[in-house]
Each structure stands twice: as C-alpha cells, then as structure tokens.
Amino acid sequence: MKICNTIEEMRAACRAVRRAGKRLGFVPTMGALHEGHLSLVRAAKAGCDVVAASIFVNPTQFGAGEDLAKYPRRFDRDRELLEREGVELVFAPSAEEMYPAGAVTWVTVEGLSDKLDGRSRPGHFRGVATVVAKLFHVVEPDAAFFGQKDAAQVAVIRRMVRDLNFAVEIVACPIVREADGLAMSSRNAYLDGQQRNQALVLHRSLMRVRKLWESGECAAEKLVAAGLKEIAEEESVRLDYFEIVEADSLEPVERAKSGMVVAVAAFVGTTRLIDNILL
Ligand code: AMP
C-alpha cells in the first residue's frame, strides 16, 4: 500500500492506475475508521480493480466552535485497517497541502447546502463540496463511494457531480450499525457509557416512524410527530432536526413515499449525531 502525502505524488500514482486501463475506486474519509468506512472500501474493491482512500480531516467543513481540534486522529491504526482491506493507495495530505495560502475558490451547491445539516452547520457543505471536488481532481476516480449515513452529503455530492460534469460514478452504500442499532460514527468515541445508551433514541425514533409507515400512515406530519415523541422520551437528548425529505432535493414532503429519507440529528451531551432511514 502506497501512502501519498502530496498532491503531486497522489496524482501520479492514480494516473499510473488509469493508464494501465484499471478501474479506480475512491473512498474519501476523515479517518478514525470503523466498519462503516470499511464497508465502503469493500464495495469499492468489489466494483473496481484498484482502491484509493483518503484520510483528511477537512478544516473547511467545521464551523467555529465545532470539534475540528478534538476530532479523533488515528493514522497508524487507520493505515493498518486499510492495508488489511487491500487498499492500494492512501492519500493523507496536510491542510497546507490541500489549501494553498490565499485560496479563495469555493464550490457551493446552492439551495441543497442549506438543508438538513447545512441549516444547522452553515458553511459545512461548502467545505464538503469544495474538498470533494479537489479530491476528485487529484484522484480522478471512475467511481467514488459514500455512506448513506450522511444522506444530505450524498445529495450535495451527486448534484455537484451532475452540475460540474465530473466523470465519476457516485455510489451510496447502506448505513453500518452497531448490534444495538446505533449508526457507526467516528464521533461515537466522544460518548460516555450513559450517553452511548441515550444515543440509541435516534435509531429507535426512526424505527418507530418505519413501523407507522409500514402500517399505512403516509402523512409526513404524523410520521414526524411519532419520531419526535420517541426523541422527547430521552430528556437529555436535544433535537436538531427530524424531517422526511425527498432524497435528491432534500425538500421536506407532505406525503411520505418509498425512497424518501427520514432524517434525524440530535445532540447527546455536546456530541451531535445524525441518522436516517430510507423508506
Ligand atoms: P467521515 O470519515 O465521517 O467523513 O466518513 C467518510 C465516509 O464514510 C462518508 O461517506 C460517510 O458517509 C461514510 N460513513 C460514515 N459512517 C458510516 C456508517 N455507519 N455506515 C456507512 N457509511 C458510513
């Protein structure tokens, strides 16, 4: 497994793969890897000849007062995990390498960037779209793999790829959960034992909505009310949003239909967690 710290090295390594006529899959991450990330690597391995992953805690997608400084960084462990999965190329640049001094150019997916997480985290999706566009330019993958866990991110990236004519196939992979239902997240490491237990309410609220939906209820208002009721039962958990939205536009709907996203975000202590299900 080759580790590249500079854009030049990574670009050359990826070019060599494509010149050899091989299909290149790409898995962008912020590291502190868990089974969710590894599921993306496995999907990439299954559909591509060579897999590249990136580990970069992207400063521009964190707001002031968010957890950029304390975000878990476990490069040695991550490297071992990626090597074991058969990843051939790892891109691990510094912030200075990714953002030259005086960089003033941004990618903004208008409208979509203000929905769901973008509403509570202004500037977040501008940072995400910009760094993913930059990574796509460096790697030029045939396919890139993202987790459905970040449903709004998937919508933002798909739209960016369409609008800016990136020649990359975007593959969204299912959410990987702990045995008790908690969606895996690098941020779960922030939770103490009690909070870990309280965090289960996110998944429970989604399951409650799914059950009501499966019983025939389609009114989004009623479905959301059921989810909110479940969240309210865990008093220490502070809701950010609970919405049923159309998967591509992220627009809230009145009638829930198959393929729509039920999405929740909430604070457990100071940790902000997100989860969702596809109806
Ligand atoms: P991150 O390191 O948090 O930026 O995540 C990197 C990629 O892994 C993103 O595409 C995430 O959506 C995906 N991911 C994170 N957690 C999970 C999970 N539990 N299941 C599936 N994919 C995930």
Short mmCIF file of N, CA and C and ligand atoms in Angstrom, two decimals, residues 28-31 34 36-37 40 71 146-147 149-150 153 174-176 184, ligand 1:
data_model
loop_
_atom_site.label_atom_id
_atom_site.label_comp_id
_atom_site.label_asym_id
_atom_site.label_seq_id
_atom_site.Cartn_x
_atom_site.Cartn_y
_atom_site.Cartn_z
N PRO A 28 -13.32 8.59 0.08
CA PRO A 28 -12.84 9.71 0.90
C PRO A 28 -13.29 9.58 2.35
N THR A 29 -12.39 9.80 3.31
CA THR A 29 -12.75 9.72 4.73
C THR A 29 -12.00 10.80 5.52
N MET A 30 -12.45 10.96 6.77
CA MET A 30 -11.71 11.82 7.70
C MET A 30 -10.96 10.97 8.72
N GLY A 31 -10.83 9.67 8.43
CA GLY A 31 -10.06 8.81 9.33
C GLY A 31 -10.85 8.39 10.56
N HIS A 34 -13.94 3.01 11.03
CA HIS A 34 -14.74 1.95 11.66
C HIS A 34 -15.35 1.10 10.55
N GLY A 36 -18.13 1.12 9.18
CA GLY A 36 -18.87 1.89 8.17
C GLY A 36 -17.94 2.27 7.02
N HIS A 37 -16.78 2.82 7.39
CA HIS A 37 -15.79 3.18 6.36
C HIS A 37 -15.34 1.93 5.58
N LEU A 40 -17.41 0.73 2.80
CA LEU A 40 -17.23 1.49 1.55
C LEU A 40 -16.02 0.94 0.78
N TYR A 71 -11.27 16.29 16.93
CA TYR A 71 -11.71 15.18 16.08
C TYR A 71 -10.69 14.05 16.15
N PHE A 146 -19.65 6.63 -1.04
CA PHE A 146 -20.07 7.44 0.11
C PHE A 146 -21.10 6.67 0.92
N GLY A 147 -21.21 7.02 2.21
CA GLY A 147 -22.16 6.35 3.09
C GLY A 147 -23.51 7.05 3.08
N LYS A 149 -25.27 7.08 5.46
CA LYS A 149 -25.32 7.69 6.80
C LYS A 149 -25.41 9.21 6.70
N ASP A 150 -24.63 9.77 5.75
CA ASP A 150 -24.65 11.22 5.53
C ASP A 150 -25.52 11.49 4.30
N GLN A 153 -25.19 14.76 2.53
CA GLN A 153 -23.90 14.84 1.83
C GLN A 153 -23.98 14.12 0.47
N PRO A 174 -25.11 1.39 2.13
CA PRO A 174 -26.00 1.38 3.29
C PRO A 174 -25.29 1.72 4.62
N ILE A 175 -26.06 2.19 5.57
CA ILE A 175 -25.52 2.54 6.90
C ILE A 175 -25.12 1.26 7.65
N VAL A 176 -23.92 1.27 8.19
CA VAL A 176 -23.48 0.15 9.04
C VAL A 176 -23.73 0.55 10.50
N MET A 184 -22.83 3.60 13.19
CA MET A 184 -21.40 3.79 13.48
C MET A 184 -20.98 5.19 13.04
P1 AMP B 1 -16.24 10.55 7.54
O1 AMP B 1 -14.92 9.95 7.87
O2 AMP B 1 -17.14 10.73 8.70
O3 AMP B 1 -16.12 11.79 6.68
O4 AMP B 1 -16.98 9.49 6.63
C1 AMP B 1 -16.39 9.02 5.44
C2 AMP B 1 -17.41 8.24 4.67
O5 AMP B 1 -17.85 7.13 5.45
C3 AMP B 1 -18.67 9.06 4.35
O6 AMP B 1 -19.08 8.77 3.02
C4 AMP B 1 -19.65 8.57 5.36
O7 AMP B 1 -21.00 8.68 4.93
C5 AMP B 1 -19.25 7.12 5.47
N1 AMP B 1 -19.76 6.55 6.73
C6 AMP B 1 -19.57 7.05 7.98
N2 AMP B 1 -20.24 6.29 8.87
C7 AMP B 1 -20.85 5.31 8.18
C8 AMP B 1 -21.69 4.21 8.54
N3 AMP B 1 -22.05 3.97 9.81
N4 AMP B 1 -22.14 3.40 7.56
C9 AMP B 1 -21.79 3.63 6.27
N5 AMP B 1 -21.01 4.64 5.86
C10 AMP B 1 -20.54 5.47 6.81
#
